XYZ file of C-alpha atoms in Angstrom:
625
model
C 128.625 129.012 63.092
C 124.778 128.531 62.829
C 124.421 125.160 64.457
C 126.637 125.310 67.569
C 125.598 124.281 71.143
C 127.632 125.662 74.021
C 129.084 123.010 76.280
C 126.636 123.736 79.266
C 123.698 122.803 77.018
C 125.264 119.236 76.423
C 126.005 118.917 80.034
C 122.493 119.878 80.881
C 121.087 117.137 78.486
C 123.426 114.473 79.903
C 122.408 115.433 83.448
C 118.725 114.762 82.438
C 119.579 111.588 80.838
C 121.543 110.269 83.774
C 119.014 111.511 86.553
C 116.152 110.173 84.354
C 117.753 106.575 84.147
C 118.439 106.575 87.872
C 114.969 107.456 88.857
C 113.298 105.162 86.121
C 115.361 102.012 86.925
C 113.417 101.399 90.269
C 110.239 100.645 88.258
C 111.993 97.487 87.150
C 112.104 95.983 90.747
C 108.971 94.128 91.626
C 107.731 94.621 95.231
C 107.332 91.677 97.494
C 103.895 90.838 99.086
C 104.102 91.425 102.788
C 102.071 91.479 106.084
C 102.210 94.690 108.091
C 101.181 94.859 111.849
C 100.634 97.921 113.894
C 98.860 98.684 117.194
C 95.181 99.524 117.508
C 96.303 102.818 118.667
C 99.098 105.072 118.124
C 100.276 104.553 121.720
C 100.950 100.871 121.237
C 104.620 99.930 120.836
C 105.531 97.243 118.297
C 108.845 95.554 119.038
C 111.019 92.731 118.225
C 109.059 90.098 120.269
C 106.081 90.875 118.210
C 107.937 90.340 115.044
C 109.479 87.117 116.525
C 105.811 85.983 117.401
C 104.802 86.520 113.795
C 107.717 84.605 112.411
C 106.962 81.703 114.783
C 103.282 81.577 113.718
C 104.109 81.348 110.153
C 106.949 78.920 110.599
C 104.514 76.605 112.337
C 102.118 76.843 109.369
C 105.028 75.980 106.958
C 104.849 79.519 105.243
C 108.244 80.883 104.240
C 108.532 84.315 105.524
C 111.682 86.563 105.284
C 112.989 90.133 105.482
C 111.374 91.035 108.715
C 111.512 94.655 109.700
C 110.394 96.361 112.908
C 110.233 99.792 114.286
C 108.271 101.386 117.324
C 105.077 101.579 115.301
C 104.895 98.775 112.672
C 106.380 95.393 112.050
C 106.587 94.129 108.363
C 107.110 90.513 107.174
C 107.604 89.433 103.499
C 106.131 86.299 101.911
C 106.705 84.734 98.546
C 103.450 85.260 96.750
C 99.844 86.567 97.312
C 98.166 83.309 97.921
C 100.653 83.024 100.923
C 100.061 86.663 101.943
C 96.401 86.039 102.471
C 96.800 82.827 104.507
C 99.463 84.625 106.562
C 97.335 87.523 107.445
C 94.851 85.179 109.157
C 97.454 83.228 110.991
C 99.046 86.365 112.357
C 95.741 87.788 113.361
C 94.863 84.599 115.289
C 98.544 84.499 116.779
C 98.476 88.160 118.047
C 94.874 88.383 119.153
C 93.116 91.649 119.989
C 95.067 94.925 120.121
C 96.787 94.588 116.719
C 95.869 95.778 113.181
C 97.035 93.177 110.699
C 97.000 94.538 107.111
C 98.048 93.549 103.609
C 100.945 95.454 102.148
C 103.873 95.430 99.565
C 107.469 95.780 100.448
C 109.828 97.440 98.106
C 112.787 95.675 96.628
C 114.497 98.883 95.379
C 118.201 99.050 96.429
C 118.562 101.223 99.669
C 120.821 103.665 97.883
C 118.278 104.364 95.399
C 115.631 105.014 98.173
C 118.009 107.222 99.976
C 117.947 109.725 97.158
C 114.100 109.337 96.611
C 114.338 107.046 93.597
C 111.330 104.985 94.163
C 109.143 102.995 91.987
C 106.210 104.796 90.231
C 102.895 104.568 92.006
C 100.490 102.475 90.179
C 96.827 102.770 90.147
C 94.254 100.054 91.303
C 93.798 99.175 87.699
C 97.353 98.290 87.274
C 98.973 97.226 90.539
C 95.998 97.163 92.670
C 95.866 98.510 96.276
C 93.925 97.957 99.377
C 90.188 97.559 99.366
C 87.826 98.143 102.531
C 84.124 97.568 102.539
C 82.598 99.170 105.643
C 79.039 98.756 106.939
C 77.426 101.600 108.696
C 75.262 100.821 111.896
C 72.366 103.072 110.766
C 70.356 101.460 113.589
C 72.661 103.000 116.063
C 72.146 106.489 114.454
C 68.390 106.185 114.698
C 68.636 105.088 118.429
C 70.969 107.998 119.011
C 68.629 110.375 117.487
C 65.716 109.190 119.664
C 67.764 109.753 122.799
C 68.384 113.391 121.675
C 64.707 113.871 120.758
C 63.711 112.529 124.275
C 65.994 114.996 125.963
C 64.703 117.886 123.758
C 61.063 116.801 124.666
C 61.899 117.140 128.177
C 63.564 120.647 127.686
C 60.423 121.838 125.618
C 57.842 120.516 128.050
C 59.650 121.978 131.179
C 59.903 125.475 129.349
C 56.034 125.223 128.536
C 55.360 123.955 132.015
C 53.809 120.761 130.878
C 54.169 118.354 133.794
C 55.292 114.855 132.932
C 56.003 111.616 134.865
C 58.774 110.363 132.785
C 60.278 110.407 129.169
C 62.502 107.568 127.867
C 63.810 106.275 124.693
C 63.100 102.526 124.501
C 65.354 99.875 122.940
C 62.988 99.551 119.783
C 63.616 103.147 118.763
C 60.496 104.713 120.052
C 60.023 107.341 122.842
C 57.624 106.511 125.791
C 56.288 109.504 127.675
C 54.112 109.156 130.904
C 51.746 111.685 132.443
C 49.367 111.946 135.361
C 46.382 113.065 133.306
C 45.005 112.837 129.748
C 44.907 116.630 129.522
C 48.586 116.928 130.373
C 49.282 114.255 127.676
C 47.255 115.825 125.087
C 48.764 119.183 125.599
C 52.123 117.677 125.367
C 51.394 115.997 122.005
C 49.887 119.331 120.726
C 52.997 121.151 121.792
C 55.577 118.643 120.451
C 53.944 117.766 117.032
C 55.055 120.893 115.377
C 58.721 120.510 116.438
C 59.098 116.815 115.745
C 57.544 116.300 112.273
C 59.374 113.032 111.485
C 57.700 111.413 114.420
C 54.178 109.673 114.732
C 52.536 110.115 118.214
C 50.201 107.451 119.337
C 48.356 106.501 122.461
C 47.576 103.150 124.096
C 43.950 102.004 123.622
C 43.686 100.603 127.205
C 44.790 103.072 129.803
C 43.969 102.840 133.453
C 45.952 104.684 136.041
C 48.671 105.965 133.670
C 48.407 108.283 130.646
C 51.118 107.983 128.025
C 52.137 108.282 124.363
C 54.501 106.602 122.070
C 56.659 108.373 119.496
C 57.931 106.314 116.556
C 59.784 107.582 113.363
C 58.048 107.624 110.209
C 59.659 105.430 107.351
C 60.706 108.713 105.614
C 62.257 110.035 108.959
C 64.210 106.768 109.325
C 65.496 106.941 105.775
C 66.388 110.723 106.362
C 68.572 109.715 109.352
C 70.163 106.812 107.523
C 71.113 108.915 104.531
C 72.471 111.695 106.818
C 74.503 109.075 108.684
C 75.915 107.611 105.476
C 76.475 111.051 103.907
C 78.302 112.362 107.109
C 80.395 109.194 107.207
C 81.417 109.679 103.749
C 82.600 113.133 104.206
C 84.545 112.129 107.352
C 86.157 109.247 105.621
C 87.257 111.377 102.748
C 88.848 113.904 105.195
C 90.513 111.160 106.966
C 92.013 109.663 103.801
C 93.088 113.119 102.734
C 94.828 113.563 106.223
C 96.705 110.312 105.262
C 97.991 111.681 101.973
C 96.701 108.822 99.854
C 96.839 109.595 96.110
C 93.554 109.184 94.099
C 91.348 107.374 96.692
C 87.916 106.036 95.952
C 85.412 106.529 98.757
C 81.804 105.786 97.603
C 78.468 104.539 98.773
C 77.353 101.080 98.173
C 73.748 100.275 98.744
C 71.907 101.536 101.708
C 74.358 101.273 104.425
C 77.708 100.364 103.014
C 80.816 102.483 102.090
C 83.766 101.289 99.572
C 87.280 102.652 100.324
C 89.933 101.811 97.734
C 93.451 103.102 98.206
C 95.813 102.798 95.307
C 99.442 102.504 95.979
C 99.100 103.040 99.652
C 102.482 102.757 101.690
C 100.927 102.144 105.062
C 97.589 100.131 104.902
C 97.718 99.243 108.791
C 97.841 103.085 109.492
C 95.126 103.570 106.997
C 93.011 100.700 108.413
C 93.237 101.969 111.989
C 92.461 105.614 111.148
C 89.670 104.842 108.624
C 88.066 102.309 110.781
C 88.395 104.210 114.000
C 84.947 105.225 115.159
C 85.949 107.536 117.734
C 83.948 110.347 119.356
C 83.508 112.337 122.480
C 80.832 113.212 124.857
C 80.968 116.021 127.278
C 78.803 115.214 130.305
C 78.169 116.723 133.922
C 79.668 114.640 136.760
C 76.984 112.959 138.819
C 76.242 114.737 142.129
C 74.797 113.282 145.385
C 71.436 114.595 144.361
C 71.469 112.846 140.972
C 68.921 110.124 140.598
C 70.357 106.645 140.102
C 68.501 106.375 136.724
C 70.076 109.584 135.453
C 73.726 108.556 135.923
C 76.217 106.046 134.632
C 79.569 104.708 135.797
C 82.555 104.490 133.280
C 86.217 103.444 133.746
C 89.024 105.910 133.310
C 91.264 105.571 130.299
C 94.373 106.085 132.511
C 94.959 102.738 134.196
C 96.707 104.447 137.151
C 93.843 106.803 137.782
C 91.321 103.795 137.414
C 93.195 102.142 140.213
C 93.164 105.210 142.412
C 89.769 106.441 141.937
C 87.655 103.553 140.597
C 84.870 104.285 138.137
C 83.773 107.807 137.330
C 80.049 108.744 137.587
C 78.598 110.999 134.929
C 75.134 112.180 134.159
C 73.300 110.536 131.270
C 72.405 113.775 129.578
C 75.106 114.960 126.953
C 76.146 118.484 126.914
C 77.843 118.234 123.396
C 79.368 115.586 121.233
C 82.356 115.436 119.028
C 80.311 116.370 115.871
C 80.154 119.877 117.214
C 84.124 120.033 116.980
C 85.120 122.421 114.225
C 88.791 122.278 114.759
C 91.221 120.180 116.808
C 95.040 120.590 117.329
C 97.486 118.635 119.434
C 99.960 120.483 121.647
C 101.505 120.341 125.055
C 100.493 121.773 128.509
C 102.879 124.552 129.187
C 102.597 123.793 133.008
C 102.816 120.189 133.103
C 104.316 119.342 129.641
C 101.742 116.657 129.051
C 100.069 116.072 125.814
C 96.799 117.988 125.166
C 94.114 118.538 122.510
C 93.009 122.081 121.873
C 89.242 121.968 120.911
C 87.288 124.539 118.972
C 83.486 124.020 118.737
C 81.065 125.467 116.121
C 78.752 128.317 117.325
C 75.776 126.082 118.437
C 78.167 123.724 120.489
C 79.907 126.730 122.064
C 76.645 128.382 123.065
C 75.322 125.152 124.659
C 78.540 124.514 126.308
C 78.646 128.022 127.735
C 75.065 127.823 129.024
C 75.654 124.601 130.886
C 78.940 125.250 132.415
C 77.863 128.855 133.372
C 75.072 127.288 135.683
C 77.262 124.378 136.989
C 80.491 126.263 138.174
C 82.211 124.027 140.914
C 80.842 120.797 139.615
C 82.781 118.309 137.684
C 82.704 117.803 133.816
C 83.691 114.434 132.327
C 85.069 113.883 128.731
C 83.868 110.469 127.595
C 85.913 108.796 124.828
C 83.945 106.369 122.855
C 85.424 103.750 120.375
C 83.537 101.226 118.370
C 85.845 98.450 117.945
C 85.970 95.024 116.075
C 87.258 91.661 117.494
C 88.322 89.042 114.957
C 88.347 85.327 116.135
C 88.891 81.950 114.495
C 86.009 79.648 114.900
C 84.806 76.359 113.484
C 82.022 76.347 110.899
C 79.344 73.670 110.497
C 81.765 71.837 108.148
C 84.515 71.961 110.750
C 86.549 74.372 108.957
C 88.385 77.464 110.499
C 86.737 80.723 109.602
C 87.100 84.207 110.962
C 84.252 85.747 112.842
C 84.165 89.533 113.515
C 82.237 90.796 116.397
C 81.671 94.552 117.283
C 81.791 96.024 120.714
C 81.786 99.432 122.332
C 84.486 100.750 124.662
C 83.606 103.821 126.707
C 86.188 105.441 128.947
C 86.627 108.713 130.658
C 89.650 110.773 129.466
C 89.204 113.396 132.253
C 86.981 114.515 135.022
C 87.769 118.018 135.984
C 86.085 120.672 138.069
C 84.480 123.450 136.237
C 86.376 126.772 137.282
C 84.487 129.184 135.031
C 82.029 129.187 132.148
C 83.524 127.435 128.959
C 82.975 128.902 125.417
C 83.867 127.532 121.995
C 87.459 127.065 122.871
C 88.929 124.788 125.666
C 91.429 121.827 125.873
C 91.393 118.040 126.787
C 94.118 116.664 128.860
C 94.717 113.170 130.267
C 96.141 111.602 127.121
C 98.823 108.840 127.339
C 101.125 110.052 124.621
C 101.657 112.888 122.050
C 100.853 110.142 119.287
C 97.400 109.608 120.953
C 96.740 113.368 121.209
C 97.855 113.829 117.508
C 95.437 110.832 116.439
C 92.602 112.110 118.333
C 93.068 115.595 117.008
C 93.082 114.136 113.396
C 89.802 112.123 114.111
C 88.014 115.189 115.418
C 89.401 117.576 112.961
C 88.394 115.262 110.077
C 84.845 115.095 111.470
C 82.928 112.790 113.855
C 81.253 109.781 112.343
C 77.411 110.054 112.499
C 77.188 106.352 113.066
C 79.605 103.580 113.975
C 81.181 101.379 111.248
C 82.890 98.046 111.067
C 84.887 96.221 108.403
C 82.860 93.702 106.290
C 85.753 92.867 103.892
C 89.376 93.729 103.409
C 91.393 92.528 100.480
C 94.056 93.626 98.000
C 92.739 94.817 94.527
C 93.938 93.186 91.434
C 93.742 94.891 88.356
C 90.273 95.859 87.294
C 90.633 95.171 83.676
C 92.706 91.966 84.251
C 96.399 91.202 83.807
C 95.865 90.302 80.106
C 94.508 93.950 79.475
C 97.416 95.460 81.447
C 99.860 93.420 79.314
C 98.202 94.578 76.205
C 98.503 98.195 77.351
C 102.224 97.638 77.820
C 102.559 95.849 74.521
C 100.630 98.808 72.783
C 103.209 101.297 74.088
C 106.140 98.976 73.006
C 104.572 98.342 69.469
C 103.717 102.084 69.129
C 107.313 103.087 70.219
C 108.871 100.302 67.899
C 106.820 101.267 64.808
C 107.587 104.874 65.301
C 111.350 104.305 65.632
C 111.228 102.064 62.409
C 109.179 104.723 60.554
C 111.479 107.662 61.474
C 114.515 105.679 60.549
C 112.993 104.846 57.077
C 111.707 108.274 56.416
C 114.332 110.622 57.812
C 117.393 108.332 58.132
C 120.107 109.935 60.268
C 117.677 112.578 61.462
C 115.234 109.903 62.194
C 117.855 108.362 64.662
C 118.177 111.731 66.182
C 114.436 111.924 66.628
C 114.291 108.289 68.215
C 116.944 109.023 70.727
C 115.061 112.308 71.775
C 111.726 110.037 72.054
C 113.544 107.653 74.446
C 114.850 110.542 76.432
C 111.293 111.895 76.461
C 109.762 108.638 77.836
C 112.493 108.518 80.524
C 112.010 112.132 81.535
C 108.243 111.463 81.698
C 108.408 108.483 83.966
C 111.024 110.470 86.101
C 108.733 113.391 86.428
C 105.644 111.179 87.289
C 107.834 109.592 89.979
C 109.130 112.727 91.495
C 105.731 114.443 91.558
C 104.097 111.370 93.222
C 101.564 110.946 90.438
C 99.696 107.711 90.096
C 99.802 105.788 86.897
C 96.579 104.158 85.652
C 95.524 102.241 82.511
C 94.225 105.508 81.008
C 97.585 106.995 81.882
C 99.307 104.566 79.615
C 97.048 105.697 76.860
C 98.137 109.155 77.676
C 101.804 107.939 77.287
C 101.100 106.362 73.842
C 99.556 109.575 72.624
C 102.519 111.439 73.785
C 104.853 109.308 71.676
C 102.840 110.319 68.604
C 102.773 113.898 69.642
C 106.445 113.944 70.335
C 107.286 112.442 66.837
C 104.885 114.905 65.335
C 107.243 117.705 66.559
C 110.137 116.062 64.776
C 108.161 115.527 61.567
C 107.331 119.170 61.469
C 111.019 120.062 61.991
C 112.264 117.486 59.378
C 109.697 118.699 56.839
C 110.826 122.104 57.307
C 114.381 121.324 56.754
C 113.560 119.423 53.535
C 111.621 122.306 52.300
C 114.453 124.820 52.892
C 116.828 122.383 51.085
C 114.430 122.289 48.137
C 114.402 126.165 48.077
C 117.918 126.236 47.564
C 119.205 126.777 51.238
C 122.608 125.240 52.314
C 122.360 122.385 54.743
C 123.464 124.559 57.536
C 120.996 127.181 56.906
C 118.326 124.450 56.362
C 118.948 122.806 59.641
C 119.016 126.114 61.428
C 115.819 127.358 59.682
C 113.963 124.044 60.328
C 114.388 124.102 64.169
C 113.904 127.848 64.527
C 110.827 128.424 62.336
C 108.970 124.979 63.338
C 109.320 125.750 67.011
C 106.475 128.362 66.925
C 103.979 125.861 65.336
C 105.142 123.223 67.798
C 104.732 125.512 70.793
C 101.198 126.557 69.625
C 99.978 123.119 68.953
C 101.344 121.690 72.323
C 100.059 124.871 74.222
C 96.524 124.301 73.006
C 96.764 120.599 74.025
C 98.208 121.541 77.326
C 95.100 123.829 77.973
C 92.862 120.957 77.348
C 94.846 118.576 79.584
C 94.678 121.162 82.457
C 90.788 121.419 82.047
C 90.471 117.538 82.094
C 92.511 117.380 85.157
C 90.597 120.114 86.861
C 87.056 118.709 86.332
C 87.637 115.166 85.549
C 87.788 112.324 88.134
C 89.220 108.832 88.159
C 90.457 107.626 84.636
C 89.967 111.027 83.060
C 92.231 112.573 85.598
C 94.854 109.811 85.278
C 94.805 110.304 81.410
C 95.306 114.039 81.967
C 98.202 113.716 84.212
C 100.274 111.818 81.764
C 99.141 114.115 78.842
C 100.327 117.219 80.700
C 103.588 115.779 81.852
C 104.136 114.337 78.459
C 103.552 117.781 76.723
C 106.077 119.311 78.987
C 108.754 116.872 78.378
C 108.056 116.711 74.631
C 108.653 120.473 74.299
C 112.062 120.036 75.722
C 113.381 116.654 74.567
C 111.899 116.561 71.062
C 113.363 120.004 70.102
C 116.559 120.545 72.248
C 117.756 116.913 72.398
C 117.075 116.342 68.597
C 118.833 119.578 67.811
C 121.823 119.035 70.124
C 122.372 115.669 68.223
C 122.194 117.402 64.940
C 124.483 120.140 65.961
C 126.940 117.637 67.340
C 126.865 115.654 64.111
C 126.798 118.255 61.542
C 127.323 121.587 63.276
C 131.160 121.503 63.221
C 131.512 120.793 59.489
C 132.489 123.851 57.670
C 131.874 122.546 54.198
C 128.918 120.555 54.684
C 127.291 119.701 51.260
C 124.838 116.985 52.088
C 122.834 115.731 55.133
C 120.965 112.459 55.676
C 117.358 113.348 55.838
C-alpha cells in the first residue's frame, strides 16, 4: 500500500510526544523567591547552625520563611513574595555579619522526580523572568596611584643605569612623584633623561629651593583618562572571562559612565557564587623578603594567611618593591603537591613577567620570596540615617596577607607553583581568578537587585497572548479550510511547539521576548508546510488521481519545496545567531530550533496521522480535505 507507516515510526512519534510533554510540564511550575547565603571564600563551610540563624532572624521580623536547604557551600531559604525577599536579604545580612555573601535567588518548585531526569523549567531572559543585576564601581583613583608607584620604581631604575645620583624618589598620596637631588645639575639631567620615557607626566620644579633640589611629576589630564580607560577596559574583559567561567547564559557586561560597570545575569542558578567570584578583586604580588640590610622605609610587615603560621612566626617582612603582579599571569591551574598532597596553584607568566622574575631571582638565590595575596572587600552595616531609619552602609577595606614566604633555591622562569593554600576549593578559586585575568583596579558593589521584565509584565502577557491567539486562529483556519487534514495539521503543530520547548530546555537556551516572536513566526512557518502539502493533494485530486495516490504525491512532492524553503531560512537564522547579540540572538535561537522541529513534526506527524486514518482503506473513494 502507498500510505502505510511501519510500527516503529508510530512508536517514535509517541516517544517524542511523551518525552516532550514530560520536559515541557516543568515550565508550569512557578519558582519561589529565595535568599541564598554562601561564604565570602570557597573554604568557608555553611552548615545547619547558619540556616537556623537565618530562620530565627526572619521569624523575629515576622517574615514567613520555609523550605530551608543547606549543604557545605550554600544555604537557601524560601519566602512568599519578592517584597519580602528584598527585606529578608537585609535582615539576614545584618544577622550574619561579615564573612557571608547574601544574594537574591529563586528556588525551583519542579517535582524532584522531574529534576532527577533533567526536566527543568526553560531558562528565561532578563526581559521575561529577570535575573540578577550588579552595578560595580571601579576605583580608578587606585589605578592611577598604582601606576605612579610603578613609575617611581622605573625612574629609580633608569637613573641608576644612567648613573644619575638622586637622594630619594617617592610616590605621594596626591598621585604625584617627588624626586630629590643634591644639585640642580643632577635634577635637570634627570628631567632630561626621564621626559622621553614618561610622555604622560608633566615635570615641574619648586620656585623657592634652598638646600634641596627636586622635581614633581604629575599626570596630564589625558594621561589620567588613559589609565582610567585602561582600568575599566581591563576590568570589563576580566569580568566577562569570570562570567564565562561561571557558565552563565547570555550575560550582559557593559560599561556605564566613566567608572562603572553593569553586570546582568539572566536565569542564574547560583547568584551567591556569581557575586563572590565577580566581585572578588583578588591579585598577587611577588616580593623579595626583607633582609637585615633592608632599610626600614623600604620594607613592610604583613600577616600570614595561615593562622597557625601566623601564631608561630608572627608577621612577615617584605620589600616594598614588587617583582611581578598577577596581571602578568597568562595561565593558572589548581592541583596537588605530589610530595605533601597539599593543594597548590601552578602559575605560568607571560614573557615579560617571566623575564623579570628570572632576572630578580637569579640575583637573589638564597633569599626569601613572599607571595602577597590582596583582596579588596566590602563590609555592609546597618546604620541610622538623619531621619532615624535603618539604612545599609557599605565600606571598602583592603586585606593583604602572605600566602607563602619561601627561600629561592634557583632562578625561576615563566612557570612555578604557589603553595600554602587552605583547601582545594580555595586553590581552584584562586586559579579561576588569575586565569580569568587580574583586575586593573579594585571594584565594589554599588547596587544589587533582581531585574524585572524590561518591557513590563503587561508586554510579556501580550507576548504570550499573541502566541495563543496566533495558535488559536491558525487552528481554526486549518479546520475550516482543510477539515480532517486540518485536524492532522493542528495536532502536528501542537507536537511541534512541545518539541521546540523541549529542545530549548535540553540545550540550555534562554528564552527572551524576541524569542517568543520567533515561536510565533515558527507557528506560521509550520502551517505553511502543511498548506503546501494539502494544496498539492487537492491539485492531484483535480487531475484525476485516486485519494491514496493524491495523499502519497502530496507529501512526497511537496517535501522538496518545504526543504528548500526551510533550508534557506535556517541559513539566515544561523547567520543571525553568529553575528547578532542580545535580542537578535534570542530570536535566532528559537527560529533555528523551530525550523528543525517543523521539518519533522509538520511532515512526519501529519503524514503519520493521515496514514493511520486513510492508509488502511483499500477502496478509499473520498477524503475530507
